[in-house]
PDB file of C-alpha atoms in Angstrom:
ATOM      1  CA  MET A   1      18.760 -16.117  10.083  1.00 54.00           C
ATOM      2  CA  LYS A   2      19.076 -14.870  13.675  1.00 52.00           C
ATOM      3  CA  LYS A   3      21.753 -17.464  14.417  1.00 56.00           C
ATOM      4  CA  ILE A   4      23.676 -16.548  11.245  1.00 49.00           C
ATOM      5  CA  VAL A   5      23.781 -12.845  12.130  1.00 49.00           C
ATOM      6  CA  LEU A   6      24.720 -13.559  15.753  1.00 51.00           C
ATOM      7  CA  THR A   7      27.487 -15.959  14.709  1.00 53.00           C
ATOM      8  CA  MET A   8      28.915 -13.454  12.221  1.00 51.00           C
ATOM      9  CA  ALA A   9      28.865 -10.660  14.784  1.00 50.00           C
ATOM     10  CA  ILE A  10      30.611 -12.806  17.420  1.00 53.00           C
ATOM     11  CA  ALA A  11      33.202 -13.980  14.900  1.00 50.00           C
ATOM     12  CA  MET A  12      33.999 -10.429  13.835  1.00 47.00           C
ATOM     13  CA  LEU A  13      34.208  -9.277  17.440  1.00 50.00           C
ATOM     14  CA  GLY A  14      36.622 -12.119  18.141  1.00 51.00           C
ATOM     15  CA  LEU A  15      39.041 -10.591  15.635  1.00 45.00           C
ATOM     16  CA  THR A  16      39.457  -7.464  17.720  1.00 43.00           C
ATOM     17  CA  SER A  17      42.667  -7.291  19.733  1.00 42.00           C
ATOM     18  CA  ALA A  18      43.063  -6.254  23.331  1.00 43.00           C
ATOM     19  CA  LYS A  19      44.420  -2.903  22.129  1.00 47.00           C
ATOM     20  CA  ALA A  20      41.626  -2.320  19.636  1.00 58.00           C
ATOM     21  CA  GLN A  21      40.005   1.084  19.824  1.00 84.00           C
ATOM     22  CA  VAL A  22      36.329   1.071  20.746  1.00 90.00           C
ATOM     23  CA  ASN A  23      34.059   4.088  20.318  1.00 92.00           C
ATOM     24  CA  LEU A  24      30.503   4.441  21.635  1.00 95.00           C
ATOM     25  CA  GLY A  25      28.176   6.792  19.827  1.00 96.00           C
ATOM     26  CA  VAL A  26      24.603   7.647  18.900  1.00 97.00           C
ATOM     27  CA  ARG A  27      23.338   7.448  15.321  1.00 97.00           C
ATOM     28  CA  GLY A  28      20.123   8.778  13.893  1.00 97.00           C
ATOM     29  CA  GLY A  29      18.715   9.408  10.473  1.00 95.00           C
ATOM     30  CA  PHE A  30      15.944   9.152   7.939  1.00 92.00           C
ATOM     31  CA  ASN A  31      14.942   6.385   5.575  1.00 88.00           C
ATOM     32  CA  ILE A  32      12.996   6.274   2.344  1.00 85.00           C
ATOM     33  CA  THR A  33      11.176   2.974   2.058  1.00 79.00           C
ATOM     34  CA  GLU A  34      10.615   1.199  -1.252  1.00 74.00           C
ATOM     35  CA  MET A  35       8.232  -1.752  -1.153  1.00 68.00           C
ATOM     36  CA  SER A  36       8.128  -4.253  -3.990  1.00 66.00           C
ATOM     37  CA  PHE A  37       5.954  -7.315  -4.603  1.00 61.00           C
ATOM     38  CA  ASN A  38       6.760 -10.508  -6.458  1.00 55.00           C
ATOM     39  CA  GLU A  39       4.211  -9.332  -9.041  1.00 52.00           C
ATOM     40  CA  GLU A  40       2.860  -5.837  -9.684  1.00 48.00           C
ATOM     41  CA  VAL A  41      -0.650  -5.901  -8.236  1.00 47.00           C
ATOM     42  CA  PHE A  42      -0.850  -3.328  -5.451  1.00 54.00           C
ATOM     43  CA  ASP A  43      -0.209   0.397  -5.821  1.00 54.00           C
ATOM     44  CA  THR A  44       2.690   1.431  -3.585  1.00 59.00           C
ATOM     45  CA  SER A  45       4.608   4.649  -2.960  1.00 63.00           C
ATOM     46  CA  ASN A  46       7.823   5.580  -1.167  1.00 67.00           C
ATOM     47  CA  ARG A  47       7.453   6.925   2.355  1.00 71.00           C
ATOM     48  CA  LEU A  48       9.729   8.583   4.867  1.00 80.00           C
ATOM     49  CA  GLY A  49      10.713   7.138   8.246  1.00 89.00           C
ATOM     50  CA  PHE A  50      13.364   7.584  10.922  1.00 94.00           C
ATOM     51  CA  PHE A  51      15.728   5.574  13.135  1.00 96.00           C
ATOM     52  CA  VAL A  52      17.888   6.295  16.185  1.00 97.00           C
ATOM     53  CA  GLY A  53      20.017   4.304  18.607  1.00 97.00           C
ATOM     54  CA  PRO A  54      23.467   3.499  20.046  1.00 97.00           C
ATOM     55  CA  VAL A  55      26.389   2.306  17.929  1.00 97.00           C
ATOM     56  CA  LEU A  56      29.745   0.707  18.795  1.00 96.00           C
ATOM     57  CA  LYS A  57      32.680   1.195  16.419  1.00 93.00           C
ATOM     58  CA  PHE A  58      35.713  -1.117  16.686  1.00 91.00           C
ATOM     59  CA  SER A  59      39.100  -0.992  15.020  1.00 89.00           C
ATOM     60  CA  LEU A  60      40.355  -4.380  13.799  1.00 89.00           C
ATOM     61  CA  PRO A  61      43.968  -5.645  13.847  1.00 87.00           C
ATOM     62  CA  PHE A  62      44.178  -5.187  10.087  1.00 88.00           C
ATOM     63  CA  PRO A  63      45.093  -1.965   8.263  1.00 88.00           C
ATOM     64  CA  ASN A  64      42.128   0.380   7.670  1.00 90.00           C
ATOM     65  CA  LEU A  65      39.512  -2.189   8.705  1.00 93.00           C
ATOM     66  CA  GLY A  66      36.873  -1.708  11.364  1.00 94.00           C
ATOM     67  CA  LEU A  67      33.480  -2.913  12.503  1.00 94.00           C
ATOM     68  CA  ASP A  68      30.362  -1.213  13.793  1.00 94.00           C
ATOM     69  CA  ILE A  69      27.400  -2.824  15.521  1.00 96.00           C
ATOM     70  CA  ALA A  70      24.280  -0.846  16.340  1.00 96.00           C
ATOM     71  CA  GLY A  71      20.807  -1.187  17.792  1.00 96.00           C
ATOM     72  CA  TYR A  72      18.138   1.165  16.420  1.00 96.00           C
ATOM     73  CA  TYR A  73      14.533   1.949  17.050  1.00 97.00           C
ATOM     74  CA  ASP A  74      13.160   2.227  13.513  1.00 95.00           C
ATOM     75  CA  GLN A  75       9.768   3.541  12.417  1.00 93.00           C
ATOM     76  CA  ARG A  76       8.660   3.767   8.802  1.00 87.00           C
ATOM     77  CA  ASP A  77       5.435   4.228   6.846  1.00 83.00           C
ATOM     78  CA  MET A  78       4.536   2.254   3.732  1.00 77.00           C
ATOM     79  CA  LYS A  79       1.559   3.267   1.623  1.00 74.00           C
ATOM     80  CA  ILE A  80      -0.230   0.433  -0.170  1.00 72.00           C
ATOM     81  CA  ASP A  81      -3.292   1.323  -2.223  1.00 68.00           C
ATOM     82  CA  ASP A  82      -4.734   4.086  -0.013  1.00 71.00           C
ATOM     83  CA  GLU A  83      -3.721   2.433   3.259  1.00 74.00           C
ATOM     84  CA  THR A  84      -0.717   3.637   5.305  1.00 79.00           C
ATOM     85  CA  ILE A  85       1.109   0.849   7.140  1.00 80.00           C
ATOM     86  CA  THR A  86       3.319   1.901  10.072  1.00 87.00           C
ATOM     87  CA  GLN A  87       6.126  -0.512  10.906  1.00 87.00           C
ATOM     88  CA  LYS A  88       7.971  -0.265  14.245  1.00 93.00           C
ATOM     89  CA  SER A  89      11.117  -2.357  14.655  1.00 94.00           C
ATOM     90  CA  ILE A  90      14.294  -2.941  16.591  1.00 96.00           C
ATOM     91  CA  ILE A  91      17.103  -3.183  14.025  1.00 95.00           C
ATOM     92  CA  VAL A  92      20.551  -4.722  14.590  1.00 96.00           C
ATOM     93  CA  PRO A  93      23.138  -4.137  11.812  1.00 96.00           C
ATOM     94  CA  ALA A  94      26.750  -5.392  11.893  1.00 96.00           C
ATOM     95  CA  ASN A  95      28.894  -3.727   9.237  1.00 97.00           C
ATOM     96  CA  LEU A  96      32.503  -4.296   8.214  1.00 96.00           C
ATOM     97  CA  ARG A  97      34.197  -0.964   7.429  1.00 96.00           C
ATOM     98  CA  LEU A  98      37.042   0.094   5.178  1.00 95.00           C
ATOM     99  CA  ASN A  99      38.456   3.373   6.469  1.00 92.00           C
ATOM    100  CA  ILE A 100      40.411   5.716   4.192  1.00 91.00           C
ATOM    101  CA  GLY A 101      41.951   8.612   6.086  1.00 84.00           C
ATOM    102  CA  PHE A 102      43.031  11.902   4.554  1.00 78.00           C
ATOM    103  CA  SER A 103      44.358  13.245   7.868  1.00 74.00           C
ATOM    104  CA  ASP A 104      44.104  12.589  11.608  1.00 68.00           C
ATOM    105  CA  VAL A 105      40.653  14.160  11.718  1.00 80.00           C
ATOM    106  CA  ALA A 106      39.103  13.511   8.303  1.00 89.00           C
ATOM    107  CA  GLY A 107      38.470  10.580   6.011  1.00 93.00           C
ATOM    108  CA  ILE A 108      35.899   8.457   4.245  1.00 95.00           C
ATOM    109  CA  TYR A 109      34.652   4.927   4.817  1.00 96.00           C
ATOM    110  CA  LEU A 110      32.847   2.138   2.978  1.00 97.00           C
ATOM    111  CA  ALA A 111      30.629  -0.284   4.904  1.00 97.00           C
ATOM    112  CA  ALA A 112      28.758  -3.528   4.237  1.00 97.00           C
ATOM    113  CA  GLY A 113      27.213  -6.273   6.334  1.00 97.00           C
ATOM    114  CA  PRO A 114      24.121  -8.161   7.489  1.00 96.00           C
ATOM    115  CA  GLN A 115      21.155  -6.759   9.355  1.00 95.00           C
ATOM    116  CA  ILE A 116      18.210  -8.265  11.176  1.00 94.00           C
ATOM    117  CA  SER A 117      15.087  -6.425  12.292  1.00 93.00           C
ATOM    118  CA  PHE A 118      12.457  -7.459  14.830  1.00 95.00           C
ATOM    119  CA  ASN A 119       8.893  -6.180  14.576  1.00 93.00           C
ATOM    120  CA  ILE A 120       7.672  -4.610  17.850  1.00 94.00           C
ATOM    121  CA  GLY A 121       4.513  -2.901  16.582  1.00 88.00           C
ATOM    122  CA  ASP A 122       1.267  -4.080  15.018  1.00 84.00           C
ATOM    123  CA  ASP A 123       1.734  -7.028  12.713  1.00 79.00           C
ATOM    124  CA  LYS A 124      -1.613  -7.129  10.905  1.00 79.00           C
ATOM    125  CA  TYR A 125      -3.573  -4.531   8.912  1.00 80.00           C
ATOM    126  CA  THR A 126      -6.833  -4.949   7.015  1.00 78.00           C
ATOM    127  CA  TRP A 127      -8.710  -2.643   4.655  1.00 75.00           C
ATOM    128  CA  LYS A 128     -11.427  -2.796   2.002  1.00 72.00           C
ATOM    129  CA  ASP A 129     -10.934  -2.079  -1.691  1.00 69.00           C
ATOM    130  CA  TRP A 130     -12.616  -2.739  -5.045  1.00 63.00           C
ATOM    131  CA  ASP A 131     -11.264  -4.806  -7.910  1.00 61.00           C
ATOM    132  CA  ALA A 132     -11.560  -4.175 -11.667  1.00 58.00           C
ATOM    133  CA  ASN A 133     -15.046  -5.752 -11.662  1.00 63.00           C
ATOM    134  CA  LYS A 134     -16.222  -3.330  -8.955  1.00 63.00           C
ATOM    135  CA  GLU A 135     -16.443  -6.153  -6.435  1.00 67.00           C
ATOM    136  CA  GLN A 136     -15.466  -5.400  -2.857  1.00 68.00           C
ATOM    137  CA  VAL A 137     -12.206  -6.941  -1.686  1.00 70.00           C
ATOM    138  CA  ASP A 138     -10.766  -7.405   1.800  1.00 76.00           C
ATOM    139  CA  ASN A 139      -6.995  -6.963   1.908  1.00 73.00           C
ATOM    140  CA  THR A 140      -4.814  -8.293   4.723  1.00 77.00           C
ATOM    141  CA  PHE A 141      -1.228  -7.125   5.235  1.00 75.00           C
ATOM    142  CA  ARG A 142       0.759  -9.149   7.779  1.00 81.00           C
ATOM    143  CA  LEU A 143       4.280  -8.090   8.802  1.00 83.00           C
ATOM    144  CA  ASN A 144       6.782 -10.844   9.562  1.00 86.00           C
ATOM    145  CA  ASN A 145       8.270 -10.998  13.066  1.00 88.00           C
ATOM    146  CA  SER A 146      11.861 -10.791  11.804  1.00 90.00           C
ATOM    147  CA  VAL A 147      13.457  -9.742   8.527  1.00 90.00           C
ATOM    148  CA  PHE A 148      16.993 -10.370   7.232  1.00 93.00           C
ATOM    149  CA  SER A 149      18.671  -7.826   4.958  1.00 93.00           C
ATOM    150  CA  VAL A 150      22.066  -6.568   3.764  1.00 95.00           C
ATOM    151  CA  ASN A 151      23.620  -3.092   4.040  1.00 96.00           C
ATOM    152  CA  LEU A 152      25.823  -1.308   1.496  1.00 97.00           C
ATOM    153  CA  GLY A 153      27.003   2.209   2.211  1.00 96.00           C
ATOM    154  CA  GLY A 154      29.670   4.744   2.985  1.00 96.00           C
ATOM    155  CA  GLY A 155      30.276   8.198   4.301  1.00 96.00           C
ATOM    156  CA  VAL A 156      32.574  10.878   5.671  1.00 96.00           C
ATOM    157  CA  ASN A 157      34.122  10.958   9.140  1.00 92.00           C
ATOM    158  CA  LEU A 158      35.250  14.202  10.750  1.00 91.00           C
ATOM    159  CA  GLY A 159      36.767  13.394  14.118  1.00 88.00           C
ATOM    160  CA  ARG A 160      33.893  12.510  16.452  1.00 91.00           C
ATOM    161  CA  TYR A 161      31.287  13.020  13.726  1.00 95.00           C
ATOM    162  CA  GLU A 162      30.160  10.948  10.758  1.00 96.00           C
ATOM    163  CA  ILE A 163      27.690  11.529   7.949  1.00 96.00           C
ATOM    164  CA  GLY A 164      26.717   8.549   5.817  1.00 96.00           C
ATOM    165  CA  VAL A 165      24.420   7.082   3.200  1.00 95.00           C
ATOM    166  CA  ASN A 166      23.271   3.473   3.252  1.00 95.00           C
ATOM    167  CA  TYR A 167      21.191   1.218   1.013  1.00 94.00           C
ATOM    168  CA  ASN A 168      19.484  -1.645   2.820  1.00 93.00           C
ATOM    169  CA  ILE A 169      18.455  -4.558   0.561  1.00 92.00           C
ATOM    170  CA  GLY A 170      15.732  -6.927   1.750  1.00 87.00           C
ATOM    171  CA  VAL A 171      16.672 -10.602   1.520  1.00 88.00           C
ATOM    172  CA  SER A 172      13.766 -12.221   3.360  1.00 84.00           C
ATOM    173  CA  ASN A 173      10.145 -11.130   2.954  1.00 80.00           C
ATOM    174  CA  THR A 174       8.917  -8.175   4.976  1.00 80.00           C
ATOM    175  CA  ALA A 175       5.255  -9.123   4.786  1.00 75.00           C
ATOM    176  CA  ASP A 176       2.551 -11.252   3.188  1.00 74.00           C
ATOM    177  CA  VAL A 177      -0.435  -9.604   1.523  1.00 68.00           C
ATOM    178  CA  LYS A 178      -3.700 -11.444   0.796  1.00 68.00           C
ATOM    179  CA  SER A 179      -6.873 -10.332  -0.943  1.00 62.00           C
ATOM    180  CA  PHE A 180     -10.309 -11.897  -0.401  1.00 58.00           C
ATOM    181  CA  LYS A 181     -13.552 -11.322  -2.323  1.00 55.00           C
ATOM    182  CA  ASP A 182     -16.447 -10.732   0.045  1.00 51.00           C
ATOM    183  CA  VAL A 183     -18.881 -12.685  -2.112  1.00 47.00           C
ATOM    184  CA  THR A 184     -16.845 -15.906  -2.142  1.00 48.00           C
ATOM    185  CA  ASP A 185     -14.651 -15.462   0.941  1.00 48.00           C
ATOM    186  CA  THR A 186     -11.838 -17.291  -0.845  1.00 48.00           C
ATOM    187  CA  ALA A 187      -8.325 -16.041  -1.468  1.00 47.00           C
ATOM    188  CA  TYR A 188      -7.853 -15.012  -5.071  1.00 50.00           C
ATOM    189  CA  ASP A 189      -4.532 -13.220  -4.719  1.00 57.00           C
ATOM    190  CA  LYS A 190      -1.497 -13.535  -2.486  1.00 62.00           C
ATOM    191  CA  ARG A 191       1.751 -11.590  -2.727  1.00 66.00           C
ATOM    192  CA  LYS A 192       4.966 -11.441  -0.732  1.00 73.00           C
ATOM    193  CA  ALA A 193       6.555  -8.037  -0.138  1.00 75.00           C
ATOM    194  CA  LYS A 194      10.191  -7.062   0.264  1.00 77.00           C
ATOM    195  CA  THR A 195      11.431  -3.711   1.489  1.00 81.00           C
ATOM    196  CA  ASN A 196      14.520  -1.841   0.306  1.00 86.00           C
ATOM    197  CA  THR A 197      15.503   1.370   2.064  1.00 89.00           C
ATOM    198  CA  TRP A 198      17.736   4.359   1.359  1.00 90.00           C
ATOM    199  CA  GLN A 199      19.086   5.805   4.613  1.00 93.00           C
ATOM    200  CA  ILE A 200      20.802   9.121   5.389  1.00 93.00           C
ATOM    201  CA  HIS A 201      22.331   9.256   8.863  1.00 96.00           C
ATOM    202  CA  GLY A 202      24.572  11.165  11.215  1.00 96.00           C
ATOM    203  CA  THR A 203      26.654   9.838  14.133  1.00 97.00           C
ATOM    204  CA  ILE A 204      28.372  11.423  17.098  1.00 96.00           C
ATOM    205  CA  TYR A 205      30.946   9.440  19.118  1.00 95.00           C
ATOM    206  CA  PHE A 206      31.752  10.152  22.757  1.00 92.00           C
TER     207      PHE A 206
END
């Protein structure tokens, strides 16, 4: 997946002309994390997180098309059962943009593209719980080192400023969750988790 994202980013950058406009900015925002399992077993709830980092915006030699590539520090909480999991990542999105201008200083844009995130925090969490038979269970939540996802979004640009909304859809699994009964010490349940995220963000370009 890393090679696919890198190849796509290089290919899109190769389309930029020598006269292409390049803007450097800083983007930050909040995300609401939704975690889903391949079967409904664990109780989950949406949690708030944040992200911030530099972004490069390129114009492409095609009408109204552009590209932005960013690098964020991202931190989000995910509550599973009564346990709060904190995920810390470096996230690299590369989005193709369709720009629709209303004037020289105002317009809207639509954006879509791949994203890869790299876990830089703790990757394993354990906690105790009880099953329906009142037997104690050890749960293990292990975050994957890298996760591939896809962005869909849009927003408003006002000169040097942008405000946008984005929906990030998990393609690869975010984590594996296993449950073990203390009395038998054998796995009786295993689930894979994917994370989808709504993001609200603001950008300022220099």
